mmCIF file with all atom_site columns, C-alpha atoms in Angstrom:
data_model
loop_
_atom_site.group_PDB
_atom_site.id
_atom_site.type_symbol
_atom_site.label_atom_id
_atom_site.label_alt_id
_atom_site.label_comp_id
_atom_site.label_asym_id
_atom_site.label_entity_id
_atom_site.label_seq_id
_atom_site.pdbx_PDB_ins_code
_atom_site.Cartn_x
_atom_site.Cartn_y
_atom_site.Cartn_z
_atom_site.occupancy
_atom_site.B_iso_or_equiv
_atom_site.pdbx_formal_charge
_atom_site.auth_seq_id
_atom_site.auth_comp_id
_atom_site.auth_asym_id
_atom_site.auth_atom_id
_atom_site.pdbx_PDB_model_num
ATOM 1   C CA . MET A 1 1   ? -23.947 5.853   -3.076 1.00 63.00 ? 156 MET A CA 1
ATOM 2   C CA . GLN A 1 2   ? -23.034 4.153   0.317  1.00 77.00 ? 157 GLN A CA 1
ATOM 3   C CA . PRO A 1 3   ? -22.569 6.594   3.341  1.00 84.00 ? 158 PRO A CA 1
ATOM 4   C CA . ALA A 1 4   ? -19.230 6.832   4.592  1.00 87.00 ? 159 ALA A CA 1
ATOM 5   C CA . ARG A 1 5   ? -18.331 4.907   7.860  1.00 91.00 ? 160 ARG A CA 1
ATOM 6   C CA . VAL A 1 6   ? -17.273 7.542   10.459 1.00 95.00 ? 161 VAL A CA 1
ATOM 7   C CA . ARG A 1 7   ? -14.219 6.675   12.445 1.00 96.00 ? 162 ARG A CA 1
ATOM 8   C CA . THR A 1 8   ? -11.729 8.226   14.919 1.00 98.00 ? 163 THR A CA 1
ATOM 9   C CA . ALA A 1 9   ? -8.050  7.660   15.421 1.00 98.00 ? 164 ALA A CA 1
ATOM 10  C CA . ALA A 1 10  ? -5.683  8.908   18.202 1.00 98.00 ? 165 ALA A CA 1
ATOM 11  C CA . TYR A 1 11  ? -2.018  9.950   18.113 1.00 98.00 ? 166 TYR A CA 1
ATOM 12  C CA . VAL A 1 12  ? -1.312  9.183   21.846 1.00 98.00 ? 167 VAL A CA 1
ATOM 13  C CA . THR A 1 13  ? 1.897   10.673  22.891 1.00 97.00 ? 168 THR A CA 1
ATOM 14  C CA . ARG A 1 14  ? 4.177   10.856  26.044 1.00 96.00 ? 169 ARG A CA 1
ATOM 15  C CA . ASN A 1 15  ? 7.299   12.895  26.696 1.00 94.00 ? 170 ASN A CA 1
ATOM 16  C CA . VAL A 1 16  ? 10.424  10.937  27.927 1.00 93.00 ? 171 VAL A CA 1
ATOM 17  C CA . PRO A 1 17  ? 13.965  12.188  28.301 1.00 91.00 ? 172 PRO A CA 1
ATOM 18  C CA . GLY A 1 18  ? 14.642  11.470  24.547 1.00 86.00 ? 173 GLY A CA 1
ATOM 19  C CA . GLY A 1 19  ? 11.744  13.277  23.166 1.00 90.00 ? 174 GLY A CA 1
ATOM 20  C CA . ARG A 1 20  ? 8.235   12.621  22.311 1.00 94.00 ? 175 ARG A CA 1
ATOM 21  C CA . GLU A 1 21  ? 6.934   8.990   21.866 1.00 97.00 ? 176 GLU A CA 1
ATOM 22  C CA . LEU A 1 22  ? 3.833   7.655   20.019 1.00 98.00 ? 177 LEU A CA 1
ATOM 23  C CA . LEU A 1 23  ? 1.679   4.739   21.383 1.00 98.00 ? 178 LEU A CA 1
ATOM 24  C CA . VAL A 1 24  ? 1.355   2.073   18.655 1.00 98.00 ? 179 VAL A CA 1
ATOM 25  C CA . PHE A 1 25  ? 0.151   -1.416  18.601 1.00 97.00 ? 180 PHE A CA 1
ATOM 26  C CA . ASP A 1 26  ? 0.769   -4.733  16.321 1.00 97.00 ? 181 ASP A CA 1
ATOM 27  C CA . HIS A 1 27  ? -1.850  -7.385  16.032 1.00 93.00 ? 182 HIS A CA 1
ATOM 28  C CA . ARG A 1 28  ? -0.206  -10.659 17.621 1.00 92.00 ? 183 ARG A CA 1
ATOM 29  C CA . ASP A 1 29  ? -2.403  -12.989 15.338 1.00 89.00 ? 184 ASP A CA 1
ATOM 30  C CA . HIS A 1 30  ? -2.553  -10.781 12.325 1.00 89.00 ? 185 HIS A CA 1
ATOM 31  C CA . PRO A 1 31  ? 0.906   -9.250  11.579 1.00 92.00 ? 186 PRO A CA 1
ATOM 32  C CA . GLU A 1 32  ? -0.241  -8.462  8.180  1.00 92.00 ? 187 GLU A CA 1
ATOM 33  C CA . ALA A 1 33  ? -2.429  -5.637  9.564  1.00 90.00 ? 188 ALA A CA 1
ATOM 34  C CA . GLY A 1 34  ? 0.763   -3.733  10.256 1.00 94.00 ? 189 GLY A CA 1
ATOM 35  C CA . THR A 1 35  ? 1.608   -1.230  13.017 1.00 97.00 ? 190 THR A CA 1
ATOM 36  C CA . GLN A 1 36  ? -1.196  0.907   13.933 1.00 97.00 ? 191 GLN A CA 1
ATOM 37  C CA . VAL A 1 37  ? -2.604  3.678   16.309 1.00 98.00 ? 192 VAL A CA 1
ATOM 38  C CA . PRO A 1 38  ? -5.856  3.258   18.138 1.00 97.00 ? 193 PRO A CA 1
ATOM 39  C CA . ALA A 1 39  ? -8.722  3.712   15.695 1.00 96.00 ? 194 ALA A CA 1
ATOM 40  C CA . GLY A 1 40  ? -12.209 2.446   15.123 1.00 93.00 ? 195 GLY A CA 1
ATOM 41  C CA . GLY A 1 41  ? -15.855 3.348   14.407 1.00 93.00 ? 196 GLY A CA 1
ATOM 42  C CA . VAL A 1 42  ? -18.112 5.775   16.003 1.00 96.00 ? 197 VAL A CA 1
ATOM 43  C CA . ASP A 1 43  ? -21.175 4.318   17.407 1.00 94.00 ? 198 ASP A CA 1
ATOM 44  C CA . PRO A 1 44  ? -24.615 5.818   16.414 1.00 93.00 ? 199 PRO A CA 1
ATOM 45  C CA . GLY A 1 45  ? -25.351 8.843   18.707 1.00 95.00 ? 200 GLY A CA 1
ATOM 46  C CA . GLU A 1 46  ? -21.660 8.660   20.167 1.00 96.00 ? 201 GLU A CA 1
ATOM 47  C CA . LEU A 1 47  ? -19.794 11.853  20.386 1.00 97.00 ? 202 LEU A CA 1
ATOM 48  C CA . LEU A 1 48  ? -16.349 11.722  18.443 1.00 97.00 ? 203 LEU A CA 1
ATOM 49  C CA . THR A 1 49  ? -14.380 12.585  21.692 1.00 97.00 ? 204 THR A CA 1
ATOM 50  C CA . ASP A 1 50  ? -16.206 9.698   23.433 1.00 97.00 ? 205 ASP A CA 1
ATOM 51  C CA . ALA A 1 51  ? -15.464 7.400   20.555 1.00 97.00 ? 206 ALA A CA 1
ATOM 52  C CA . VAL A 1 52  ? -11.686 8.251   20.440 1.00 98.00 ? 207 VAL A CA 1
ATOM 53  C CA . LEU A 1 53  ? -11.347 7.760   24.226 1.00 97.00 ? 208 LEU A CA 1
ATOM 54  C CA . ARG A 1 54  ? -13.189 4.409   24.073 1.00 95.00 ? 209 ARG A CA 1
ATOM 55  C CA . GLU A 1 55  ? -11.018 3.046   21.293 1.00 95.00 ? 210 GLU A CA 1
ATOM 56  C CA . ILE A 1 56  ? -7.858  4.086   23.041 1.00 97.00 ? 211 ILE A CA 1
ATOM 57  C CA . THR A 1 57  ? -8.924  2.073   26.179 1.00 96.00 ? 212 THR A CA 1
ATOM 58  C CA . GLU A 1 58  ? -10.361 -0.829  24.195 1.00 94.00 ? 213 GLU A CA 1
ATOM 59  C CA . GLU A 1 59  ? -7.309  -1.327  21.944 1.00 94.00 ? 214 GLU A CA 1
ATOM 60  C CA . THR A 1 60  ? -4.483  -0.613  24.344 1.00 97.00 ? 215 THR A CA 1
ATOM 61  C CA . GLY A 1 61  ? -5.814  -0.741  27.977 1.00 96.00 ? 216 GLY A CA 1
ATOM 62  C CA . VAL A 1 62  ? -4.611  2.844   28.633 1.00 97.00 ? 217 VAL A CA 1
ATOM 63  C CA . ALA A 1 63  ? -7.146  4.898   30.420 1.00 92.00 ? 218 ALA A CA 1
ATOM 64  C CA . ALA A 1 64  ? -4.850  7.657   31.700 1.00 93.00 ? 219 ALA A CA 1
ATOM 65  C CA . VAL A 1 65  ? -4.963  10.091  28.774 1.00 96.00 ? 220 VAL A CA 1
ATOM 66  C CA . THR A 1 66  ? -5.744  13.670  28.235 1.00 96.00 ? 221 THR A CA 1
ATOM 67  C CA . LEU A 1 67  ? -7.539  14.347  25.002 1.00 96.00 ? 222 LEU A CA 1
ATOM 68  C CA . GLY A 1 68  ? -6.359  17.224  23.028 1.00 94.00 ? 223 GLY A CA 1
ATOM 69  C CA . PRO A 1 69  ? -7.596  18.778  19.597 1.00 91.00 ? 224 PRO A CA 1
ATOM 70  C CA . ALA A 1 70  ? -8.840  17.039  16.541 1.00 96.00 ? 225 ALA A CA 1
ATOM 71  C CA . LEU A 1 71  ? -6.063  17.536  14.234 1.00 96.00 ? 226 LEU A CA 1
ATOM 72  C CA . ALA A 1 72  ? -7.330  16.504  10.807 1.00 97.00 ? 227 ALA A CA 1
ATOM 73  C CA . VAL A 1 73  ? -9.918  14.475  8.936  1.00 97.00 ? 228 VAL A CA 1
ATOM 74  C CA . GLN A 1 74  ? -9.089  11.814  6.357  1.00 96.00 ? 229 GLN A CA 1
ATOM 75  C CA . GLN A 1 75  ? -11.486 10.744  3.747  1.00 94.00 ? 230 GLN A CA 1
ATOM 76  C CA . ARG A 1 76  ? -10.199 7.420   2.194  1.00 89.00 ? 231 ARG A CA 1
ATOM 77  C CA . PRO A 1 77  ? -11.757 4.068   1.336  1.00 85.00 ? 232 PRO A CA 1
ATOM 78  C CA . HIS A 1 78  ? -11.155 1.029   3.288  1.00 81.00 ? 233 HIS A CA 1
ATOM 79  C CA . PRO A 1 79  ? -7.919  -0.588  2.033  1.00 78.00 ? 234 PRO A CA 1
ATOM 80  C CA . HIS A 1 80  ? -9.548  -4.077  1.447  1.00 79.00 ? 235 HIS A CA 1
ATOM 81  C CA . THR A 1 81  ? -13.388 -3.487  0.905  1.00 83.00 ? 236 THR A CA 1
ATOM 82  C CA . ALA A 1 82  ? -13.245 -0.023  -0.693 1.00 83.00 ? 237 ALA A CA 1
ATOM 83  C CA . GLN A 1 83  ? -15.980 1.140   1.407  1.00 89.00 ? 238 GLN A CA 1
ATOM 84  C CA . PRO A 1 84  ? -16.093 4.927   1.980  1.00 91.00 ? 239 PRO A CA 1
ATOM 85  C CA . ARG A 1 85  ? -14.913 6.045   5.368  1.00 93.00 ? 240 ARG A CA 1
ATOM 86  C CA . VAL A 1 86  ? -14.071 9.316   7.227  1.00 96.00 ? 241 VAL A CA 1
ATOM 87  C CA . THR A 1 87  ? -11.615 9.297   9.962  1.00 96.00 ? 242 THR A CA 1
ATOM 88  C CA . VAL A 1 88  ? -11.127 12.173  12.469 1.00 98.00 ? 243 VAL A CA 1
ATOM 89  C CA . PHE A 1 89  ? -7.649  12.093  13.995 1.00 98.00 ? 244 PHE A CA 1
ATOM 90  C CA . PHE A 1 90  ? -7.157  13.368  17.535 1.00 98.00 ? 245 PHE A CA 1
ATOM 91  C CA . HIS A 1 91  ? -3.973  14.090  19.581 1.00 97.00 ? 246 HIS A CA 1
ATOM 92  C CA . ALA A 1 92  ? -3.915  12.722  23.230 1.00 97.00 ? 247 ALA A CA 1
ATOM 93  C CA . GLN A 1 93  ? -1.245  12.603  26.054 1.00 96.00 ? 248 GLN A CA 1
ATOM 94  C CA . THR A 1 94  ? -0.599  9.918   28.477 1.00 96.00 ? 249 THR A CA 1
ATOM 95  C CA . THR A 1 95  ? 1.359   9.440   31.578 1.00 93.00 ? 250 THR A CA 1
ATOM 96  C CA . GLU A 1 96  ? 1.641   5.733   30.884 1.00 96.00 ? 251 GLU A CA 1
ATOM 97  C CA . ILE A 1 97  ? 4.969   4.430   32.105 1.00 95.00 ? 252 ILE A CA 1
ATOM 98  C CA . ARG A 1 98  ? 4.930   0.998   30.649 1.00 96.00 ? 253 ARG A CA 1
ATOM 99  C CA . ASP A 1 99  ? 7.304   0.817   27.544 1.00 97.00 ? 254 ASP A CA 1
ATOM 100 C CA . THR A 1 100 ? 5.704   -2.294  26.043 1.00 97.00 ? 255 THR A CA 1
ATOM 101 C CA . TRP A 1 101 ? 2.869   -4.623  26.950 1.00 97.00 ? 256 TRP A CA 1
ATOM 102 C CA . THR A 1 102 ? 0.236   -7.141  25.619 1.00 97.00 ? 257 THR A CA 1
ATOM 103 C CA . HIS A 1 103 ? -3.539  -6.134  25.799 1.00 96.00 ? 258 HIS A CA 1
ATOM 104 C CA . THR A 1 104 ? -6.457  -8.284  25.050 1.00 93.00 ? 259 THR A CA 1
ATOM 105 C CA . VAL A 1 105 ? -9.568  -6.706  23.876 1.00 89.00 ? 260 VAL A CA 1
ATOM 106 C CA . ALA A 1 106 ? -12.400 -7.348  26.303 1.00 86.00 ? 261 ALA A CA 1
ATOM 107 C CA . GLY A 1 107 ? -15.351 -6.321  24.330 1.00 67.00 ? 262 GLY A CA 1
ATOM 108 C CA . GLN A 1 108 ? -18.554 -7.868  24.449 1.00 64.00 ? 263 GLN A CA 1
ATOM 109 C CA . GLU A 1 109 ? -18.869 -11.515 22.883 1.00 60.00 ? 264 GLU A CA 1
ATOM 110 C CA . GLY A 1 110 ? -19.506 -11.114 19.247 1.00 59.00 ? 265 GLY A CA 1
ATOM 111 C CA . ASP A 1 111 ? -17.783 -7.744  18.838 1.00 69.00 ? 266 ASP A CA 1
ATOM 112 C CA . GLN A 1 112 ? -15.460 -7.678  15.902 1.00 72.00 ? 267 GLN A CA 1
ATOM 113 C CA . ASP A 1 113 ? -12.412 -6.994  18.202 1.00 76.00 ? 268 ASP A CA 1
ATOM 114 C CA . HIS A 1 114 ? -13.319 -9.155  21.081 1.00 80.00 ? 269 HIS A CA 1
ATOM 115 C CA . GLY A 1 115 ? -10.402 -11.423 21.956 1.00 85.00 ? 270 GLY A CA 1
ATOM 116 C CA . LEU A 1 116 ? -7.915  -9.716  19.748 1.00 89.00 ? 271 LEU A CA 1
ATOM 117 C CA . VAL A 1 117 ? -4.385  -9.605  21.183 1.00 94.00 ? 272 VAL A CA 1
ATOM 118 C CA . PHE A 1 118 ? -2.377  -6.297  20.839 1.00 96.00 ? 273 PHE A CA 1
ATOM 119 C CA . ARG A 1 119 ? 1.363   -5.792  21.395 1.00 97.00 ? 274 ARG A CA 1
ATOM 120 C CA . CYS A 1 120 ? 1.440   -2.212  22.485 1.00 98.00 ? 275 CYS A CA 1
ATOM 121 C CA . TYR A 1 121 ? 4.509   -0.248  22.653 1.00 98.00 ? 276 TYR A CA 1
ATOM 122 C CA . PHE A 1 122 ? 6.018   3.385   22.153 1.00 98.00 ? 277 PHE A CA 1
ATOM 123 C CA . ILE A 1 123 ? 8.085   4.654   19.483 1.00 97.00 ? 278 ILE A CA 1
ATOM 124 C CA . PRO A 1 124 ? 9.661   8.067   18.693 1.00 96.00 ? 279 PRO A CA 1
ATOM 125 C CA . VAL A 1 125 ? 7.133   10.253  16.952 1.00 96.00 ? 280 VAL A CA 1
ATOM 126 C CA . GLU A 1 126 ? 9.547   11.091  14.203 1.00 93.00 ? 281 GLU A CA 1
ATOM 127 C CA . GLN A 1 127 ? 9.748   7.428   13.126 1.00 93.00 ? 282 GLN A CA 1
ATOM 128 C CA . ALA A 1 128 ? 6.046   6.929   12.959 1.00 94.00 ? 283 ALA A CA 1
ATOM 129 C CA . ALA A 1 129 ? 5.019   8.600   9.657  1.00 90.00 ? 284 ALA A CA 1
ATOM 130 C CA . GLY A 1 130 ? 6.512   5.897   7.413  1.00 90.00 ? 285 GLY A CA 1
ATOM 131 C CA . LEU A 1 131 ? 5.742   3.007   9.824  1.00 94.00 ? 286 LEU A CA 1
ATOM 132 C CA . LEU A 1 132 ? 2.044   3.126   10.317 1.00 96.00 ? 287 LEU A CA 1
ATOM 133 C CA . ALA A 1 133 ? -0.238  1.002   8.305  1.00 93.00 ? 288 ALA A CA 1
ATOM 134 C CA . ASP A 1 134 ? -3.335  2.082   6.468  1.00 89.00 ? 289 ASP A CA 1
ATOM 135 C CA . ASN A 1 135 ? -2.002  5.750   5.770  1.00 92.00 ? 290 ASN A CA 1
ATOM 136 C CA . GLN A 1 136 ? -2.278  6.474   9.650  1.00 95.00 ? 291 GLN A CA 1
ATOM 137 C CA . GLY A 1 137 ? 0.928   8.260   9.601  1.00 95.00 ? 292 GLY A CA 1
ATOM 138 C CA . GLU A 1 138 ? -0.494  10.901  7.309  1.00 95.00 ? 293 GLU A CA 1
ATOM 139 C CA . PHE A 1 139 ? -0.945  13.704  9.922  1.00 96.00 ? 294 PHE A CA 1
ATOM 140 C CA . ILE A 1 140 ? 2.113   12.788  12.053 1.00 96.00 ? 295 ILE A CA 1
ATOM 141 C CA . PRO A 1 141 ? 3.714   16.142  10.994 1.00 95.00 ? 296 PRO A CA 1
ATOM 142 C CA . LEU A 1 142 ? 0.825   17.906  12.656 1.00 95.00 ? 297 LEU A CA 1
ATOM 143 C CA . VAL A 1 143 ? 1.619   16.040  16.003 1.00 94.00 ? 298 VAL A CA 1
ATOM 144 C CA . GLU A 1 144 ? 5.449   17.097  15.590 1.00 91.00 ? 299 GLU A CA 1
ATOM 145 C CA . GLN A 1 145 ? 4.398   20.867  15.383 1.00 90.00 ? 300 GLN A CA 1
ATOM 146 C CA . LEU A 1 146 ? 2.276   20.798  18.423 1.00 88.00 ? 301 LEU A CA 1
ATOM 147 C CA . ASN A 1 147 ? 3.498   23.097  21.183 1.00 80.00 ? 302 ASN A CA 1
ATOM 148 C CA . ILE A 1 148 ? 3.475   20.688  24.132 1.00 73.00 ? 303 ILE A CA 1
ATOM 149 C CA . PRO A 1 149 ? 5.105   21.117  27.236 1.00 65.00 ? 304 PRO A CA 1
ATOM 150 C CA . THR A 1 150 ? 8.226   18.816  27.561 1.00 60.00 ? 305 THR A CA 1
ATOM 151 C CA . THR A 1 151 ? 7.627   17.581  31.134 1.00 55.00 ? 306 THR A CA 1
ATOM 152 C CA . THR A 1 152 ? 8.426   13.875  31.155 1.00 49.00 ? 307 THR A CA 1
ATOM 153 C CA . TYR A 1 153 ? 6.482   11.348  33.054 1.00 47.00 ? 308 TYR A CA 1
#
């Protein structure tokens, strides 16, 4: 049996006058990928917390985040390859003031995500569970239950 690929994913939220919003993105050139939250593989020897912070920055350009708790672990095969994978979902908060922007991944040449263009934006948390691709919305109810101060940025 093949070992599972270890990944992290982030529910990055911010507080606004209307409530709590979740950072999501769409692939400009691959709309079939659906709306997603920052997620990706953990490098050998990398801490899960370092991996999730790296993925947030790589995929959205947002570096001003405060990492919260790991919320859940998802064990689900990749939807296209059926390869086993384990994803640890974290919560993070941001003070990001942009509502929408375009981010180009600036990884190293040859990296899988290098040059991808993502359209990043915020949506109300309560709309996310049914919207996110690849079962990424599975743990949104845990985010909704978090006791987070309602200070807005």
